[in-house]
PDB file of C-alpha atoms and ligand atoms in Angstrom:
ATOM      1  CA  UNK A 516      22.755 -15.801   3.768  1.00  0.00           C
ATOM      2  CA  UNK A 517      20.073 -16.950   1.102  1.00  0.00           C
ATOM      3  CA  UNK A 518      21.088 -18.206  -2.113  1.00  0.00           C
ATOM      4  CA  UNK A 519      19.827 -16.163  -5.166  1.00  0.00           C
ATOM      5  CA  UNK A 520      17.993 -17.833  -8.132  1.00  0.00           C
ATOM      6  CA  UNK A 521      15.660 -15.820  -9.811  1.00  0.00           C
ATOM      7  CA  UNK A 522      12.447 -17.452 -11.062  1.00  0.00           C
ATOM      8  CA  UNK A 523       9.445 -15.455 -12.821  1.00  0.00           C
ATOM      9  CA  UNK A 524       5.974 -15.849 -11.739  1.00  0.00           C
ATOM     10  CA  UNK A 525       3.084 -15.672 -12.870  1.00  0.00           C
ATOM     11  CA  UNK A 526       1.323 -12.129 -11.929  1.00  0.00           C
ATOM     12  CA  UNK A 527      -1.427 -14.287 -10.495  1.00  0.00           C
ATOM     13  CA  UNK A 528       1.304 -16.028  -8.137  1.00  0.00           C
ATOM     14  CA  UNK A 529      -0.985 -15.627  -4.505  1.00  0.00           C
ATOM     15  CA  UNK A 530       2.118 -14.419  -2.098  1.00  0.00           C
ATOM     16  CA  UNK A 531       2.187 -13.294   1.713  1.00  0.00           C
ATOM     17  CA  UNK A 532       4.618 -10.081   1.716  1.00  0.00           C
ATOM     18  CA  UNK A 533       5.464  -8.519   5.284  1.00  0.00           C
ATOM     19  CA  UNK A 534       5.984  -5.342   4.920  1.00  0.00           C
ATOM     20  CA  UNK A 535       7.401  -3.427   7.830  1.00  0.00           C
ATOM     21  CA  UNK A 536       7.824   0.025   9.122  1.00  0.00           C
ATOM     22  CA  UNK A 537      11.145   0.894  11.846  1.00  0.00           C
ATOM     23  CA  UNK A 538      10.924   3.871  13.843  1.00  0.00           C
ATOM     24  CA  UNK A 539       8.335   7.797  13.670  1.00  0.00           C
ATOM     25  CA  UNK A 540       6.846   5.621  10.255  1.00  0.00           C
ATOM     26  CA  UNK A 541       3.668   5.846  12.643  1.00  0.00           C
ATOM     27  CA  UNK A 542       3.622   8.984  11.885  1.00  0.00           C
ATOM     28  CA  UNK A 543       3.155   9.451   7.456  1.00  0.00           C
ATOM     29  CA  UNK A 544       1.105  12.279   6.869  1.00  0.00           C
ATOM     30  CA  UNK A 545       2.261  14.135   9.181  1.00  0.00           C
ATOM     31  CA  UNK A 546       5.922  13.882  10.069  1.00  0.00           C
ATOM     32  CA  UNK A 547       7.580  15.958   7.838  1.00  0.00           C
ATOM     33  CA  UNK A 548       5.389  16.093   5.070  1.00  0.00           C
ATOM     34  CA  UNK A 549       7.640  17.835   2.355  1.00  0.00           C
ATOM     35  CA  UNK A 550       9.896  14.919   3.165  1.00  0.00           C
ATOM     36  CA  UNK A 551       7.325  12.235   3.523  1.00  0.00           C
ATOM     37  CA  UNK A 552       4.487  13.782   1.713  1.00  0.00           C
ATOM     38  CA  UNK A 553       1.027  14.200   3.358  1.00  0.00           C
ATOM     39  CA  UNK A 554      -0.608  10.319   2.691  1.00  0.00           C
ATOM     40  CA  UNK A 555      -0.916   8.362   5.811  1.00  0.00           C
ATOM     41  CA  UNK A 556       0.209   4.710   5.846  1.00  0.00           C
ATOM     42  CA  UNK A 557      -3.255   2.776   6.611  1.00  0.00           C
ATOM     43  CA  UNK A 558      -4.489   4.699   3.168  1.00  0.00           C
ATOM     44  CA  UNK A 559      -1.994   4.026   0.953  1.00  0.00           C
ATOM     45  CA  UNK A 560      -1.957  -0.099   2.303  1.00  0.00           C
ATOM     46  CA  UNK A 561      -6.071  -0.089   1.694  1.00  0.00           C
ATOM     47  CA  UNK A 562      -5.123   1.102  -1.638  1.00  0.00           C
ATOM     48  CA  UNK A 563      -2.282  -1.770  -2.024  1.00  0.00           C
ATOM     49  CA  UNK A 564      -4.548  -4.420  -0.991  1.00  0.00           C
ATOM     50  CA  UNK A 565      -7.329  -3.020  -3.207  1.00  0.00           C
ATOM     51  CA  UNK A 566      -4.303  -3.395  -5.828  1.00  0.00           C
ATOM     52  CA  UNK A 567      -2.749  -6.997  -5.242  1.00  0.00           C
ATOM     53  CA  UNK A 568      -6.469  -8.671  -4.101  1.00  0.00           C
ATOM     54  CA  UNK A 569      -4.297 -11.720  -4.647  1.00  0.00           C
ATOM     55  CA  UNK A 570      -1.909 -11.279  -2.475  1.00  0.00           C
ATOM     56  CA  UNK A 571      -2.071 -10.912   1.511  1.00  0.00           C
ATOM     57  CA  UNK A 572      -0.159  -7.701   2.340  1.00  0.00           C
ATOM     58  CA  UNK A 573       0.200  -8.552   5.958  1.00  0.00           C
ATOM     59  CA  UNK A 574       1.424  -4.484   8.182  1.00  0.00           C
ATOM     60  CA  UNK A 575       3.225  -4.480  11.254  1.00  0.00           C
ATOM     61  CA  UNK A 576       5.029  -1.241  12.692  1.00  0.00           C
ATOM     62  CA  UNK A 577       7.685  -0.359  15.775  1.00  0.00           C
ATOM     63  CA  UNK A 578       9.315   1.967  16.940  1.00  0.00           C
ATOM     64  CA  UNK A 579      11.339  -0.425  18.695  1.00  0.00           C
ATOM     65  CA  UNK A 580      14.076  -2.374  17.327  1.00  0.00           C
ATOM     66  CA  UNK A 581      13.465  -5.606  19.561  1.00  0.00           C
ATOM     67  CA  UNK A 582      10.079  -5.790  18.139  1.00  0.00           C
ATOM     68  CA  UNK A 583      11.293  -5.091  14.409  1.00  0.00           C
ATOM     69  CA  UNK A 584      13.660  -7.898  14.564  1.00  0.00           C
ATOM     70  CA  UNK A 585      11.313 -10.135  16.276  1.00  0.00           C
ATOM     71  CA  UNK A 586       9.017  -9.746  14.351  1.00  0.00           C
ATOM     72  CA  UNK A 587      10.879 -10.485  11.086  1.00  0.00           C
ATOM     73  CA  UNK A 588      12.369 -14.221  13.028  1.00  0.00           C
ATOM     74  CA  UNK A 589       8.247 -14.258  13.391  1.00  0.00           C
ATOM     75  CA  UNK A 590       7.828 -14.524   9.583  1.00  0.00           C
ATOM     76  CA  UNK A 591      11.665 -15.003   7.950  1.00  0.00           C
ATOM     77  CA  UNK A 592      10.880 -18.973   8.355  1.00  0.00           C
ATOM     78  CA  UNK A 593       8.128 -19.671   6.119  1.00  0.00           C
ATOM     79  CA  UNK A 594       5.278 -17.602   7.351  1.00  0.00           C
ATOM     80  CA  UNK A 595       6.223 -14.972   4.424  1.00  0.00           C
ATOM     81  CA  UNK A 596       7.403 -14.969   0.766  1.00  0.00           C
ATOM     82  CA  UNK A 597       8.651 -12.348   0.969  1.00  0.00           C
ATOM     83  CA  UNK A 598       9.210  -9.247   3.630  1.00  0.00           C
ATOM     84  CA  UNK A 599       9.799  -5.398   2.515  1.00  0.00           C
ATOM     85  CA  UNK A 600      11.396  -3.004   5.232  1.00  0.00           C
ATOM     86  CA  UNK A 601      11.608   0.396   6.181  1.00  0.00           C
ATOM     87  CA  UNK A 602      13.508   0.436   8.482  1.00  0.00           C
ATOM     88  CA  UNK A 603      13.912   4.427   9.168  1.00  0.00           C
ATOM     89  CA  UNK A 604      16.807   5.150  11.050  1.00  0.00           C
ATOM     90  CA  UNK A 605      17.841   1.619  12.206  1.00  0.00           C
ATOM     91  CA  UNK A 606      18.785   1.452   8.170  1.00  0.00           C
ATOM     92  CA  UNK A 607      21.836   3.411   9.530  1.00  0.00           C
ATOM     93  CA  UNK A 608      22.580   2.338  12.786  1.00  0.00           C
ATOM     94  CA  UNK A 609      21.733  -1.664  13.306  1.00  0.00           C
ATOM     95  CA  UNK A 610      24.033  -4.124  13.364  1.00  0.00           C
ATOM     96  CA  UNK A 611      21.520  -6.120  15.424  1.00  0.00           C
ATOM     97  CA  UNK A 612      18.598  -5.648  11.915  1.00  0.00           C
ATOM     98  CA  UNK A 613      21.249  -6.790   9.651  1.00  0.00           C
ATOM     99  CA  UNK A 614      22.165  -9.633  11.507  1.00  0.00           C
ATOM    100  CA  UNK A 615      18.418 -11.151  12.398  1.00  0.00           C
ATOM    101  CA  UNK A 616      17.906 -10.548   7.843  1.00  0.00           C
ATOM    102  CA  UNK A 617      21.428 -12.253   7.726  1.00  0.00           C
ATOM    103  CA  UNK A 618      19.547 -15.576  10.171  1.00  0.00           C
ATOM    104  CA  UNK A 619      16.541 -15.512   8.238  1.00  0.00           C
ATOM    105  CA  UNK A 620      15.215 -17.626   5.000  1.00  0.00           C
ATOM    106  CA  UNK A 621      12.991 -14.934   3.129  1.00  0.00           C
ATOM    107  CA  UNK A 622      13.830 -12.087   0.959  1.00  0.00           C
ATOM    108  CA  UNK A 623      13.263  -9.036   1.947  1.00  0.00           C
ATOM    109  CA  UNK A 624      13.807  -5.521   0.005  1.00  0.00           C
ATOM    110  CA  UNK A 625      15.350  -2.558   1.840  1.00  0.00           C
ATOM    111  CA  UNK A 626      12.980   0.827   1.055  1.00  0.00           C
ATOM    112  CA  UNK A 627      12.833   4.466   1.558  1.00  0.00           C
ATOM    113  CA  UNK A 628      10.436   6.749   1.065  1.00  0.00           C
ATOM    114  CA  UNK A 629      12.957   9.157   0.739  1.00  0.00           C
ATOM    115  CA  UNK A 630      15.880   9.412  -1.491  1.00  0.00           C
ATOM    116  CA  UNK A 631      18.305   8.930   0.971  1.00  0.00           C
ATOM    117  CA  UNK A 632      21.379   9.758  -1.281  1.00  0.00           C
ATOM    118  CA  UNK A 633      20.037  13.170  -1.298  1.00  0.00           C
ATOM    119  CA  UNK A 634      19.949  13.899   2.218  1.00  0.00           C
ATOM    120  CA  UNK A 635      22.634  14.338   5.163  1.00  0.00           C
ATOM    121  CA  UNK A 636      26.072  11.816   4.699  1.00  0.00           C
ATOM    122  CA  UNK A 637      25.096   9.908   7.717  1.00  0.00           C
ATOM    123  CA  UNK A 638      21.445   8.570   5.469  1.00  0.00           C
ATOM    124  CA  UNK A 639      23.530   7.168   2.606  1.00  0.00           C
ATOM    125  CA  UNK A 640      25.053   4.349   4.659  1.00  0.00           C
ATOM    126  CA  UNK A 641      22.858   1.467   4.998  1.00  0.00           C
ATOM    127  CA  UNK A 642      24.040  -1.667   7.706  1.00  0.00           C
ATOM    128  CA  UNK A 643      20.882  -3.865   6.083  1.00  0.00           C
ATOM    129  CA  UNK A 644      21.111  -3.446   2.685  1.00  0.00           C
ATOM    130  CA  UNK A 645      23.761  -6.306   2.400  1.00  0.00           C
ATOM    131  CA  UNK A 646      21.643  -8.839   4.083  1.00  0.00           C
ATOM    132  CA  UNK A 647      18.415  -7.365   1.780  1.00  0.00           C
ATOM    133  CA  UNK A 648      17.661  -8.580  -2.047  1.00  0.00           C
ATOM    134  CA  UNK A 649      17.871  -4.865  -3.255  1.00  0.00           C
ATOM    135  CA  UNK A 650      17.193  -1.490  -2.564  1.00  0.00           C
ATOM    136  CA  UNK A 651      14.866   1.275  -4.105  1.00  0.00           C
ATOM    137  CA  UNK A 652      14.462   4.296  -2.346  1.00  0.00           C
ATOM    138  CA  UNK A 653      13.150   7.751  -3.194  1.00  0.00           C
ATOM    139  CA  UNK A 654       9.502   6.976  -5.009  1.00  0.00           C
ATOM    140  CA  UNK A 655       7.532   8.033  -1.885  1.00  0.00           C
ATOM    141  CA  UNK A 656       5.155   5.574  -0.580  1.00  0.00           C
ATOM    142  CA  UNK A 657       5.224   4.081  -3.852  1.00  0.00           C
ATOM    143  CA  UNK A 658       8.720   2.439  -2.725  1.00  0.00           C
ATOM    144  CA  UNK A 659       6.330   0.178  -1.158  1.00  0.00           C
ATOM    145  CA  UNK A 660       4.612  -1.084  -4.239  1.00  0.00           C
ATOM    146  CA  UNK A 661       7.905  -1.144  -6.390  1.00  0.00           C
ATOM    147  CA  UNK A 662       9.269  -3.641  -3.670  1.00  0.00           C
ATOM    148  CA  UNK A 663       5.760  -5.960  -3.338  1.00  0.00           C
ATOM    149  CA  UNK A 664       6.313  -5.477  -7.879  1.00  0.00           C
ATOM    150  CA  UNK A 665       9.425  -6.543  -7.584  1.00  0.00           C
ATOM    151  CA  UNK A 666       9.127  -9.864  -4.451  1.00  0.00           C
ATOM    152  CA  UNK A 667       6.089 -10.471  -6.913  1.00  0.00           C
ATOM    153  CA  UNK A 668       7.910 -10.960  -9.866  1.00  0.00           C
ATOM    154  CA  UNK A 669      10.843 -13.025  -8.959  1.00  0.00           C
ATOM    155  CA  UNK A 670      10.878 -15.754  -6.046  1.00  0.00           C
ATOM    156  CA  UNK A 671      14.257 -15.925  -4.038  1.00  0.00           C
ATOM    157  CA  UNK A 672      15.063 -18.997  -2.532  1.00  0.00           C
TER     158      UNK A 672
HETATM  159  C1  DQA B1113      13.362   6.691   5.703  1.00  0.00           C
HETATM  160  C2  DQA B1113      15.039   7.168   5.437  1.00  0.00           C
HETATM  161  C3  DQA B1113      15.663   6.890   7.281  1.00  0.00           C
HETATM  162  O1  DQA B1113      17.057   7.576   6.817  1.00  0.00           O
HETATM  163  C4  DQA B1113      14.709   8.163   8.160  1.00  0.00           C
HETATM  164  O2  DQA B1113      16.131   8.015   9.370  1.00  0.00           O
HETATM  165  C5  DQA B1113      13.544   7.403   8.014  1.00  0.00           C
HETATM  166  C6  DQA B1113      12.606   7.470   6.893  1.00  0.00           C
HETATM  167  C7  DQA B1113      12.988   6.813   4.910  1.00  0.00           C
HETATM  168  O3  DQA B1113      11.743   5.632   4.368  1.00  0.00           O
HETATM  169  O4  DQA B1113      13.022   7.625   3.567  1.00  0.00           O
HETATM  170  O5  DQA B1113      12.757   7.287   8.925  1.00  0.00           O
HETATM  171  O6  DQA B1113      14.030   5.507   6.109  1.00  0.00           O
END
């Protein structure tokens, strides 16, 4: 596991942040808009990149657990400074994702668009949170921005 030593960074710090979206998150904007909103992710990401022009915000989405694990392995040893992970339903089920996050060096923030604690009980449990530096949920798409902000504010390593 990573050790936690927080060191504040200036706001102009250049960072490479890998955003990873798991299953069904390719349908944002169409999928249950009363829960996940009407905004599509590509437009949101464009705005986010405009907001952080000094940083590199990389994006990957997959509906397959193995591909999410492969991406974590790929960026988790020096290729990114931080990971923003919305693992979707795999959050609640995947020991394999937990192990992948434990295996790599790059700090990850678990995020959710919805407040999972206000929803069905099976969504209250996260199997991956223990391997993340923090968890943000319930702020709509802004949860991603808050996670980017958290990673920019703190260099963890
Ligand atoms: C989600 C919450 C999960 O419980 C759900 O399975 C998702 C999306 C969210 O962003 O609110 O797919 O991760």
